[in-house]
XYZ file of C-alpha atoms in Angstrom:
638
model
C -20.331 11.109 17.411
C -19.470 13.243 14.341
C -15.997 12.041 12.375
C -13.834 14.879 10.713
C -11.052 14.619 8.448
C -8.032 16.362 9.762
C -6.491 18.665 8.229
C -3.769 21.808 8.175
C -5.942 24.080 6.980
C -9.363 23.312 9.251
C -9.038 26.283 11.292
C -7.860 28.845 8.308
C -9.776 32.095 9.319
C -10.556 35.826 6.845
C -9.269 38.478 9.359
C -10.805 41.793 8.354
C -8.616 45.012 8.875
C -8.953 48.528 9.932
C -10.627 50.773 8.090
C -7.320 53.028 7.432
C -6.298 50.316 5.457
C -8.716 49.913 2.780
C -8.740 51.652 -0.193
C -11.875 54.383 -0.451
C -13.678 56.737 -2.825
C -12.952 54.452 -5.850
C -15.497 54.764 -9.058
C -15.851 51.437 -9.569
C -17.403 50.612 -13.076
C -20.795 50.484 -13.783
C -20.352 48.061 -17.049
C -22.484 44.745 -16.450
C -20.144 42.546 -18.698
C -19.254 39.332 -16.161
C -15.304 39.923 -15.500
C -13.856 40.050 -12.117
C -13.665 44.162 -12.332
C -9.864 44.199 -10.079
C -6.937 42.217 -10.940
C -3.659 42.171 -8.000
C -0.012 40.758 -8.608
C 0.636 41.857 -4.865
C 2.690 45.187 -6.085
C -0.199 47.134 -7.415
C -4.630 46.260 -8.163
C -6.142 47.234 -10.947
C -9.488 48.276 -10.920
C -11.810 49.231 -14.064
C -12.434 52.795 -13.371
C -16.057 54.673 -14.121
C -14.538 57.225 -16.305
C -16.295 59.280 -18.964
C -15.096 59.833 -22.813
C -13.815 56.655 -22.869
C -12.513 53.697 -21.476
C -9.682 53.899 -18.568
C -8.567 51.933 -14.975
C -6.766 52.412 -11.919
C -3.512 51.625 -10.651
C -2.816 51.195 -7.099
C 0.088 50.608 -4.980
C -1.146 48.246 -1.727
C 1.256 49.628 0.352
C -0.568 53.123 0.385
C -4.046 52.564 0.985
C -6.352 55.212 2.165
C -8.802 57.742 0.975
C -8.084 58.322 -3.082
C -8.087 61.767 -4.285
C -10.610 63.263 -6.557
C -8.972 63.188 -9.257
C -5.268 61.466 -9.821
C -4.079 59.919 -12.951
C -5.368 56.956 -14.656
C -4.394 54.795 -17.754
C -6.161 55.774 -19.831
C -6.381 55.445 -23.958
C -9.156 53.099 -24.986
C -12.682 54.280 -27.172
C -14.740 51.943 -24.783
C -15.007 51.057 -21.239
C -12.212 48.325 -19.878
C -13.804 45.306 -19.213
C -11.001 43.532 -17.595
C -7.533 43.474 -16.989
C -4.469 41.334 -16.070
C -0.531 41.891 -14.669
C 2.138 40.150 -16.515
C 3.379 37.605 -14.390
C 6.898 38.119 -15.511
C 6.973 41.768 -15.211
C 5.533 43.217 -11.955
C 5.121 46.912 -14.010
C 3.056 45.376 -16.972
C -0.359 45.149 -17.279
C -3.109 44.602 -20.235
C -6.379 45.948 -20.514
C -9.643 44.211 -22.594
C -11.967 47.012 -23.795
C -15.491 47.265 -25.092
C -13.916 48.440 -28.355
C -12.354 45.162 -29.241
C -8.846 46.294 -28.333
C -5.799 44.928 -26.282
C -3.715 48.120 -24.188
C -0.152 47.153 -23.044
C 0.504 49.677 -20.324
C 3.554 50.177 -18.068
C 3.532 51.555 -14.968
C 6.141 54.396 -14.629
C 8.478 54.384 -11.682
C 7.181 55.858 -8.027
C 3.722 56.023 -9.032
C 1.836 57.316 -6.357
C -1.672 58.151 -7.171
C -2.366 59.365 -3.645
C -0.732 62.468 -3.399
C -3.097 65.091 -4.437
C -2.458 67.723 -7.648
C -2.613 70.880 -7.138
C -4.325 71.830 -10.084
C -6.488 69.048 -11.616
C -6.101 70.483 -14.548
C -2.607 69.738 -14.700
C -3.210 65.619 -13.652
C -1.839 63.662 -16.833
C -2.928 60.166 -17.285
C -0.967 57.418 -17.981
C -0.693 55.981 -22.089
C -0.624 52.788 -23.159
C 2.695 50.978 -24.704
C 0.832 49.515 -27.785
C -2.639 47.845 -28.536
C -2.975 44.904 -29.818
C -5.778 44.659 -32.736
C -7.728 41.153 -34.049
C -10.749 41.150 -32.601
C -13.662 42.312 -34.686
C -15.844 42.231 -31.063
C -15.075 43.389 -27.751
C -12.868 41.460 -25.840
C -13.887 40.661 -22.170
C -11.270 38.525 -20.915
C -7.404 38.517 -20.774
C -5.321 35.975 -19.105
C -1.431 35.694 -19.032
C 0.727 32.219 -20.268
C 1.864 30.530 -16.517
C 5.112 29.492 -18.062
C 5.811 31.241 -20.998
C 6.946 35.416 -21.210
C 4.641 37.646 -22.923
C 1.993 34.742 -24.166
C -1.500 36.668 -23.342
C -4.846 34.553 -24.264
C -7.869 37.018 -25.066
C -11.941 35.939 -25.229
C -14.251 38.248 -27.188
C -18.250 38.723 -28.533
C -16.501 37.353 -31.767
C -16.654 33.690 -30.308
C -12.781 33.365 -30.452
C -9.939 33.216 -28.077
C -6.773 34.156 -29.378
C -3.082 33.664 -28.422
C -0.707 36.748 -28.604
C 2.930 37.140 -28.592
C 2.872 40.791 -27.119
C 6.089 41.466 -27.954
C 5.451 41.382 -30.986
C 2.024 42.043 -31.606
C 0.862 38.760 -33.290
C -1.806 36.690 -33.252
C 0.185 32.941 -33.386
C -3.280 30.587 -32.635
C -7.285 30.948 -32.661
C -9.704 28.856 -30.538
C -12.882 28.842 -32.867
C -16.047 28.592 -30.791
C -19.484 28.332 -31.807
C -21.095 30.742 -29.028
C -20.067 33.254 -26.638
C -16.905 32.274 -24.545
C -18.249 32.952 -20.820
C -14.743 32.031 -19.040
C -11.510 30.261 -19.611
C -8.340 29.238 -17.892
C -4.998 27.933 -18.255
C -3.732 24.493 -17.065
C 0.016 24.346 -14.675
C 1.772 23.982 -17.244
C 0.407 26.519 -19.843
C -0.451 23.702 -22.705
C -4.000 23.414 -22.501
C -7.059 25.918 -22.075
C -10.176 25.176 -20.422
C -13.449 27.066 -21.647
C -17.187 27.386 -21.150
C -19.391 28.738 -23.759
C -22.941 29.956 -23.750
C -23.686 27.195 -25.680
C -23.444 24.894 -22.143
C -20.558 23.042 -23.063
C -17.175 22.753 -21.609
C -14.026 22.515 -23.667
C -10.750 21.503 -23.263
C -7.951 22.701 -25.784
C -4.566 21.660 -27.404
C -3.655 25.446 -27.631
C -0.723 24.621 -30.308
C -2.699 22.401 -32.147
C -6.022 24.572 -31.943
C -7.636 21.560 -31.031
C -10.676 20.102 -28.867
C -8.924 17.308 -26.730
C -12.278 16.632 -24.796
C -15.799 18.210 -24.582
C -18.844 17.578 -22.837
C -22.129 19.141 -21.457
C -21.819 21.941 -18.806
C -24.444 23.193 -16.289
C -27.927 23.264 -18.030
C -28.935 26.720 -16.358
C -28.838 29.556 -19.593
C -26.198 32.091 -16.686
C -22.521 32.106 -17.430
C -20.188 29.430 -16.011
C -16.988 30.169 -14.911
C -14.026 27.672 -14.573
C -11.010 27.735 -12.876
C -7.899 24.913 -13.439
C -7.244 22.875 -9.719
C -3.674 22.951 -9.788
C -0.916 20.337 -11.009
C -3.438 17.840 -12.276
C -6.067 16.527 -14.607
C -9.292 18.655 -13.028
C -11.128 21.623 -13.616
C -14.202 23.090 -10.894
C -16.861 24.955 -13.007
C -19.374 27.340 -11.297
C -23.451 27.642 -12.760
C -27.030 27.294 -12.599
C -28.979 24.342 -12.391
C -32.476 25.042 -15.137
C -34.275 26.026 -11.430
C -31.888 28.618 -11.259
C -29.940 27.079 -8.318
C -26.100 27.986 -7.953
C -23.826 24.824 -8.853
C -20.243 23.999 -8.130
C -18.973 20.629 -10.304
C -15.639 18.908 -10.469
C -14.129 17.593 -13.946
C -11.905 14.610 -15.097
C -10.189 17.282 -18.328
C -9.755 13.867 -20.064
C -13.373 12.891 -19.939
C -15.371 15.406 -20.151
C -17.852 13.819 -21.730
C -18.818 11.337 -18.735
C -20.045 14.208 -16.872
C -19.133 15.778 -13.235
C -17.053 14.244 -10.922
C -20.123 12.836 -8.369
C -22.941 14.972 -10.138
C -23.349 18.765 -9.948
C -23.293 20.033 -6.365
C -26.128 22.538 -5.539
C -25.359 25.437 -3.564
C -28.056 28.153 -2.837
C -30.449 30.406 -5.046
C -29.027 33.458 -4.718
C -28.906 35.050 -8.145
C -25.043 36.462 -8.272
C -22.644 34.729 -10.585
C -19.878 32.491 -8.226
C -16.028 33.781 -8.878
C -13.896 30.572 -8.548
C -10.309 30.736 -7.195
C -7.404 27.839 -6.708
C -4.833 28.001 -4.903
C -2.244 24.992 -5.686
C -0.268 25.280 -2.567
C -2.841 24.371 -0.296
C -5.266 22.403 -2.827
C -7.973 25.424 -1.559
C -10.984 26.795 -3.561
C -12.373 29.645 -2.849
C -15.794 30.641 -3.876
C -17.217 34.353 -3.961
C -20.874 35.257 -5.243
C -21.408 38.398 -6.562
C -23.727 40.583 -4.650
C -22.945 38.296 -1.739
C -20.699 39.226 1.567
C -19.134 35.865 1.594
C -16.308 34.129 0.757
C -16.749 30.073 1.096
C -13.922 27.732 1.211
C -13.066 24.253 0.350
C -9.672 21.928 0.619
C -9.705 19.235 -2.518
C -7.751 16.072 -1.496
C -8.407 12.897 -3.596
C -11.120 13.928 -6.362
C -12.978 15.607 -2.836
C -14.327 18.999 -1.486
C -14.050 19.077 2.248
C -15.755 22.406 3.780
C -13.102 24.606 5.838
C -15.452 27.979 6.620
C -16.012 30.415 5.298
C -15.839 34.743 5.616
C -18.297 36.850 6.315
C -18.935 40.580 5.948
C -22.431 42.542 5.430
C -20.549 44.243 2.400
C -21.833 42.616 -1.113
C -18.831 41.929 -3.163
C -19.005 43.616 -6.891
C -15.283 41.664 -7.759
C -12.562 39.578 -6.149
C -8.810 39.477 -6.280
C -6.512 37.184 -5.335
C -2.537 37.963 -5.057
C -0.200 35.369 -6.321
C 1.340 32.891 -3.437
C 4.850 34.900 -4.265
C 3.174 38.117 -2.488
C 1.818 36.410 1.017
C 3.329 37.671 4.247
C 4.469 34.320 5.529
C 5.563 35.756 8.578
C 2.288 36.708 9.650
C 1.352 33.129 8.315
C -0.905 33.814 4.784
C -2.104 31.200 3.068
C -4.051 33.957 0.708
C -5.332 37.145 0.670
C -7.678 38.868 -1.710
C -8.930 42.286 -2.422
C -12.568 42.313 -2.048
C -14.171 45.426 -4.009
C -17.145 46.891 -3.379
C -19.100 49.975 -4.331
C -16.995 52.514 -3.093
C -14.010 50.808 -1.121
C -11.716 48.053 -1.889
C -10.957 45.834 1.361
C -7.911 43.404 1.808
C -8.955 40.491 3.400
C -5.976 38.014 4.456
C -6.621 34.443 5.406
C -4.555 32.276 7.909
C -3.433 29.711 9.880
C -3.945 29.669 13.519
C -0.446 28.808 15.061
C 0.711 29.339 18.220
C 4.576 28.696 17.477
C 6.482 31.249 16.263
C 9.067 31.028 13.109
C 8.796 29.250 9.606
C 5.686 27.151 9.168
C 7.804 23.815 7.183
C 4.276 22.184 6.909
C 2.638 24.680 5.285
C 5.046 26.389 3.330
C 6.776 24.464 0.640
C 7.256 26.455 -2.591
C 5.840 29.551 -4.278
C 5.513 30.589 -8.093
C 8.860 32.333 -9.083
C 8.953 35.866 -10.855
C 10.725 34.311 -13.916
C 9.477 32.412 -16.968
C 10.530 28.869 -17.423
C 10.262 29.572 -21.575
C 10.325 32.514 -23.836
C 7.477 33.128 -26.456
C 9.204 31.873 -29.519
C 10.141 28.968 -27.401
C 6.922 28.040 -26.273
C 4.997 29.133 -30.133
C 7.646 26.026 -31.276
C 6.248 22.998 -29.333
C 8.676 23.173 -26.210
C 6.819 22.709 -22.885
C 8.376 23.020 -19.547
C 7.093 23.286 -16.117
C 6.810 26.655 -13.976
C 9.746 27.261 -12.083
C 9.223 28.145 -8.325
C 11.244 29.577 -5.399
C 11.965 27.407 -1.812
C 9.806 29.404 0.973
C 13.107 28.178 3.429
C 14.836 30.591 1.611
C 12.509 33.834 0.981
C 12.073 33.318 4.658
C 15.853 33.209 5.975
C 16.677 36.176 3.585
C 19.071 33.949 1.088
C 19.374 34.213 -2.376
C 16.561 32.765 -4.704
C 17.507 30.418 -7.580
C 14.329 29.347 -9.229
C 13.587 25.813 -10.283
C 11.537 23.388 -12.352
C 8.504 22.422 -10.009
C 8.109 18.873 -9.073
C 5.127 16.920 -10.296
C 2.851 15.080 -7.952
C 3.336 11.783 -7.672
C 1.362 9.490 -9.379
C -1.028 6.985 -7.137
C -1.314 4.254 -9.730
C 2.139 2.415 -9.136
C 0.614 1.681 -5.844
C -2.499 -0.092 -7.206
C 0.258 -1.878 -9.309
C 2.185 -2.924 -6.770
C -0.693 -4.585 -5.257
C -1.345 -6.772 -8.086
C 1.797 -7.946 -8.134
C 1.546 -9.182 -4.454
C -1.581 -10.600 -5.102
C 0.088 -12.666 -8.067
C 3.112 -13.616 -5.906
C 0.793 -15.549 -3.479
C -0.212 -19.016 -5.642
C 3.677 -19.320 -5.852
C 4.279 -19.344 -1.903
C 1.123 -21.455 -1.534
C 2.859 -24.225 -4.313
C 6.150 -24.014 -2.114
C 7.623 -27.077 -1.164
C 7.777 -28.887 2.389
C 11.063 -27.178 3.062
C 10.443 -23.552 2.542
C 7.333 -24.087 4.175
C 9.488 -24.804 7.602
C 11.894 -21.886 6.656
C 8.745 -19.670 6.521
C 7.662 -21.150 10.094
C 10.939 -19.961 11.245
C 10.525 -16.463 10.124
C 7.258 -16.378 11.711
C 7.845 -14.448 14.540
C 9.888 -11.889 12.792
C 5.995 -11.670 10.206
C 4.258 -10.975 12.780
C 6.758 -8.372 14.768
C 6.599 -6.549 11.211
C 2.781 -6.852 10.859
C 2.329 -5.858 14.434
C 4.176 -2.775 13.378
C 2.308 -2.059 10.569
C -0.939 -2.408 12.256
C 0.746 0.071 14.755
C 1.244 2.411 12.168
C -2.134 2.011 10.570
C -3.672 2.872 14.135
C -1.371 6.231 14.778
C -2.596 7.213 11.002
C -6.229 6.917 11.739
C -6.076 8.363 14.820
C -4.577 11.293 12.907
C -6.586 11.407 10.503
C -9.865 10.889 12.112
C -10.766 12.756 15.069
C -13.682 13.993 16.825
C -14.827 17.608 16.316
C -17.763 19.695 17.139
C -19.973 20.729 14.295
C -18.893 24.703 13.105
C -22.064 26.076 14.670
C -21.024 25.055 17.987
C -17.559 26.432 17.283
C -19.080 29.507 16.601
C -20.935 29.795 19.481
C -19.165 28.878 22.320
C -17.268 31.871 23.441
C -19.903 32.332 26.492
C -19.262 28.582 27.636
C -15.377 28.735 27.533
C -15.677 32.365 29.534
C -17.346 30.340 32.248
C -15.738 28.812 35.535
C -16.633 25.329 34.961
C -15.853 24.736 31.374
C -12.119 26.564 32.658
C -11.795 24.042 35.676
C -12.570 21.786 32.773
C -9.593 23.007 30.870
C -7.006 22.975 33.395
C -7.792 19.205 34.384
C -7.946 18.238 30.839
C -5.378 20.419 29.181
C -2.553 18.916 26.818
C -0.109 18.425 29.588
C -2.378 16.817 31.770
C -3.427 14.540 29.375
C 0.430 13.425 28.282
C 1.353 13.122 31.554
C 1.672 9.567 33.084
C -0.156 8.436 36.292
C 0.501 9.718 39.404
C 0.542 7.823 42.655
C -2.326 9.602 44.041
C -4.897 8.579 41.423
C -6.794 5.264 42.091
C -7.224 4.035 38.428
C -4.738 4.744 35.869
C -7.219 6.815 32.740
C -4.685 7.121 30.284
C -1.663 4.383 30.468
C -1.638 2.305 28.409
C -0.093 -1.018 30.305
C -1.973 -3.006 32.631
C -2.177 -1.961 36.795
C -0.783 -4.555 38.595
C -3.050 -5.475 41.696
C -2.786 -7.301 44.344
C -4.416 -10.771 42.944
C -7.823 -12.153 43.996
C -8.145 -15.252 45.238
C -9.581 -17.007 42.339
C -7.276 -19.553 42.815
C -10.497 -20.811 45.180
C -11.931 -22.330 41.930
C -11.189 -25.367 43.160
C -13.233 -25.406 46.121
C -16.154 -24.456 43.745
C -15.855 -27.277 41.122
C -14.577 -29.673 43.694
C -17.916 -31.174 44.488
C -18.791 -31.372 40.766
C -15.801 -33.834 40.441
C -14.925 -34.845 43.923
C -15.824 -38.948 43.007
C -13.559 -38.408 39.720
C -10.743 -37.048 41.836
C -10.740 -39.455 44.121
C -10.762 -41.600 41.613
C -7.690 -39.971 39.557
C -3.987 -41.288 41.196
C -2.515 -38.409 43.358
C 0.237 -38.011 40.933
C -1.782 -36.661 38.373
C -2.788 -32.484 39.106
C -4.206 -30.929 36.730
C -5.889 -28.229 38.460
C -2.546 -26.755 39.544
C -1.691 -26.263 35.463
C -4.683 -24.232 35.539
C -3.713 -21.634 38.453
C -1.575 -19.910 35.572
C -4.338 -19.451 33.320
C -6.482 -18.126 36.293
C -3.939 -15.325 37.096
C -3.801 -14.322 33.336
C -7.724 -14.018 33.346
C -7.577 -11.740 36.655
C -5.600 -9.375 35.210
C -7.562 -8.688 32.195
C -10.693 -8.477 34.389
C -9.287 -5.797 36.503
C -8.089 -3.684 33.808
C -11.011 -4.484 31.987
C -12.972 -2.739 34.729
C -10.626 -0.069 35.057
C -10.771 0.978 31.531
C -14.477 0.680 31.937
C -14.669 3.075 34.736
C -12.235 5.641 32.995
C -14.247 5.439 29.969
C -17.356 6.008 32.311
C -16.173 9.068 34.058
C -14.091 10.593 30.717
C -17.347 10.520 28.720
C -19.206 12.005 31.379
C -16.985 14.745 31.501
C -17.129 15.173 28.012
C -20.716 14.849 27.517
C -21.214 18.012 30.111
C -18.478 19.780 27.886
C -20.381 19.632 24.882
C -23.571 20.199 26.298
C -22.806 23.220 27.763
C -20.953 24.349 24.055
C -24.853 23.634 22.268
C -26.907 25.820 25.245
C -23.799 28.318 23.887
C -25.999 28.381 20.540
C -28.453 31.011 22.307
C -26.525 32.885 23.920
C -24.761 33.852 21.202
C -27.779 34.533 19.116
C -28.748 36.797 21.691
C -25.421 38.789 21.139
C -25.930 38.575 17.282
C -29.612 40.759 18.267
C -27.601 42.863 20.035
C -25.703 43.910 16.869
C -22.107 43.199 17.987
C -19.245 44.619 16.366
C -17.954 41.761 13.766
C -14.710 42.803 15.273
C -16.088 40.814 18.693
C -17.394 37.666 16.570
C -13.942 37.256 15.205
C -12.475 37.263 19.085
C -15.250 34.469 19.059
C -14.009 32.534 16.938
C -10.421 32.518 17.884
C -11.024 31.882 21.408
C -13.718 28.817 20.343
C -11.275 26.946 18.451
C -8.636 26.505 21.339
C -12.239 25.320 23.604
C -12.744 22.720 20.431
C -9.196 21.613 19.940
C -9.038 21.006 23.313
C -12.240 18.545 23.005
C -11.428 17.098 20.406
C -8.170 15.521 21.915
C -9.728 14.690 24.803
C -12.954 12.624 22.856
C -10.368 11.217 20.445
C -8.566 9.834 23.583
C -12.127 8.091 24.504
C -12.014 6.518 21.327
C -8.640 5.026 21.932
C -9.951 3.316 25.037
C -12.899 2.346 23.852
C -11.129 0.525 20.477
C -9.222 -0.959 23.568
């Protein structure tokens, strides 16, 4: 029987949306350079545009989505097509664009921007100009990524083999990153300190950004495609995406420290599809998501403990040409988001939200802790000094309840090594209660039954944590395809006799074995007390032989009863187990003869509207299962 790790996010599903909600007629660019192409803060997306006598992009707002006009106006001001672009986290109306012609815009977007309301002459449609460039590149610049922490610190890659730190306030270049190939991605850690890059040279590189320093380097993936890396949150690991020298797609996990030792458990191989693998984190739920270009899917992982668990993953027929993820700030939380991204394709820009199946209704205090906040924890001149600070973030309590905001310094993870620490020290302490004298050795036999009410309570413990932690699950393809089982009558008489409340509820007078209490039934007692009779002519001369005072037999009777009762609840439990596992057998046969039916719908060409109504439905058939086969397991540990 399969084991599964459980988790909140198991069951986190992409929901696609109507059609008058995506975006449509966009020119997406047709430059090949490897940048995500759209960029979203959750106000507005930015989208390098296809525009001719120079370089321009989009600006949308996502609350009007629809059918764009012909012609409406764009920001536009660069020789060279925009490569990429990126919104000020700071400053929802500020965004930068990278260009083919080695420049840095700084645009603004002016106030009600609407580029869906049609001009009446197009003649008259004025696009928008930028607030400054920044110039220092001698090479085009492909990627441009804002400071987490700091306000107005922008980090820029280009052809020239440099990434360079800007104040763009001011204009200035305050550090260089000096590389000796082609930077193919980069990234920021939490706190804005460090950099993370890959090079076409195959090596990854972690940076001292102040210091324009190395801090720790070692080999990358050995394929000769790009790499891309993304930073996993509030600790000491990077993923990288690549190609294996076969030309197979890899996914690896980094210590930044020790970079040099290789991978975290080797380089993970993925498929062979040819389209470079966008990487996305999001630190609130510890969730990577992984989009190929060219594909139509969107994979996702949880990473717990140096660990990528598979959650599921979206599907559409569309190929993706870019990705883009809001910030956590921008999720509807009432609708219960855990992320949603813009997926672009050739002509149309879908949202595609992602959530958690609940059926209560209200704040979700489990999932939602804390969000980024809108304001910097340092300014630039600040953070160009040496002073480092941590971002500050908002409660999700409070968005949620409509109270005012005050932004704070976000908490770092606690450290696991004290506990390994801690352990050492017991293990020390022992020779000393070993050595004790004759005395405390009787004090400690007088505390004995208090030991063993405390280790009976931690054993407790330990056994409500693994049965949390460790249940029984059928495999995703039988999720998947098990809506024609659950529609049936049997599986539904199923349901009803083995629903939630059925199984909390206690026994019932009318059932002849208890299945699910825990204590012992108390029958009426066998005669095993006849034992005598039976080993009576063994030892009849002996008993004769014994004076009349002496009975032994009758200290035994005690010890028979005790043995009875186990026996009988033995057999009880046995019988439960028996019929429960029966039951749950036929359950879970019937979900894998579900496989072809469904395969005969997916012929059919279903809507994907239908296999999402699948999928719903199929994890309230598994949940259901798997309480009722982790409840098997209980008795059967018993």
């Amino acid at each position: 029987m399969s084991m599964v790790r459980a988790s909140k996010y198991r069951h986190v599903y992409g929901q696609p949306v109507k059609k008058d909600q995506c975006f449509d007629n966009i020119r997406l660019t047709k430059n090949a350079f490897d940048s995500n192409l759209a960029k979203s803060n959750g106000k507005y997306i930015s989208l390098c545009w296809n525009a001719s006598g120079g370089g321009a992009f989009a600006v949308l707002p996502v609350t009007k989505p629809g059918k764009l006009p012909d012609r409406f106006p764009l920001f536009s001001g660069h020789k060279g097509a925009v490569l990429d672009t990126e919104w000020n986290p700071f400053d929802d109306d500020m965004v930068v664009s990278a260009s083919d012609d080695g420049s840095i815009g700084v645009w603004k977007v002016p106030a009600g921007f609407d580029p869906m309301t049609p001009a009446e002459d197009l003649d008259s449609v004025s696009d928008v100009e930028a607030v400054k460039f920044l110039t220092g590149h001698s090479k085009k610049v492909g990627h441009v990524l804002f400071n987490p922490v700091a306000k107005d610190i922008l980090a820029s890659s280009s052809l020239d083999h440099t990434i360079k730190i800007w104040s763009v306030e001011s204009g200035d270049v305050l550090f260089t990153l000096e590389h000796p190939d082609v930077i193919t991605s980069f990234a920021w850690n939490y706190d804005g300190t460090q950099i993370v890059s890959t090079c076409r040279d195959k090596k990854i590189r972690v940076w001292d950004v102040r210091k324009e320093k190395v801090l720790s380097e070692g080999q990358g993936h050995p394929g000769s495609k790009a790499s891309r890396v993304v930073w996993l949150g509030d600790r000491n690991r990077v993923a990288t995406t690549g190609f294996s020298r076969l030309s197979d797609r890899q996914l690896a996990i980094w210590d930044t420290e020790n970079l040099d030792k290789g991978p975290i458990g080797d380089f993970k191989n993925l498929d062979q599809s040819s389209g470079i693998i966008m990487p996305f984190f999001d630190a609130g739920t510890s969730m990577l998501y992984l989009g190929g270009r060219g594909d139509g899917t969107i994979v996702y992982y949880e990473f717990v403990d140096d660990k990528l668990y598979d959650l599921f993953s979206y599907q559409s027929i569309a190929p993706q040409r870019g990705l883009a993820f809001v910030p956590d700030r921008a999720l509807d939380i009432h609708d219960h988001e855990v992320a949603r991204v813009y997926k672009v394709w050739e002509t149309q820009i879908e949202p595609v939200p992602f959530r958690v199946p609940r059926k209560i209704e209200g704040f979700l205090s489990d999932i939602y802790k804390t969000c980024h906040s809108a304001v910097a924890a340092l300014d630039a001149d600040a953070w160009a000094s040496g002073k480092t600070s941590r971002p500050l973030v908002s409660e999700w309590k409070d968005i949620y309840d409509g109270k005012k905001v005050d932004p704070k310094a976000s908490a770092k993870e606690p450290a696991k090594e004290p506990a390994k620490e801690t352990k050492a020290k017991e293990t020390k302490a022992e020779p000393k209660e070993t050595k004790a004298e004759e005395s405390k050795v009787e004090d400690t036999k007088a505390k004995e039954p208090k030991e063993t009410k405390e280790t009976k309570t931690k054993e407790s413990e330990e056994t409500k944590e693994l049965e949390a932690t460790e249940v029984s699950a059928l495999d995703k393809a039988s999720k998947q395809d098990a809506y024609e089982v659950f529609q049936s009558k049997e599986v539904k008489t199923f349901l009803d006799k083995a629903g939630e409340e059925d199984l909390e509820r206690p026994t019932v007078a009318s059932r002849e074995e208890s299945v699910w209490d825990d204590e012992e039934e108390s029958k009426p007692e066998e005669p095993k007390a006849d034992t005598k009779e039976v080993k009576e002519p063994k030892d009849t001369e002996e008993a004769k032989a014994k004076p009349e005072s002496e009975e032994p037999k009758d200290t035994e009777e005690p010890k028979d009863k005790s043995e009875s009762e186990p026996k009988s609840s033995e057999n009880g439990t046995a019988k439960a187990l028996a019929d429960l596992d029966a039951e749950a057998n036929d359950v879970l046969d019937k979900a894998s003869k579900a496989k072809a039916k469904l395969e005969e719908i997916k012929a059919r060409n279903k809507k994907q509207a239908e296999s999402t109504d699948i999928h719903a439905v199929v994890e309230k058939l598994s949940a259901v299962v798997d309480d009722l086969v982790a409840r098997i397991e209980r008795l059967e540990s018993k």
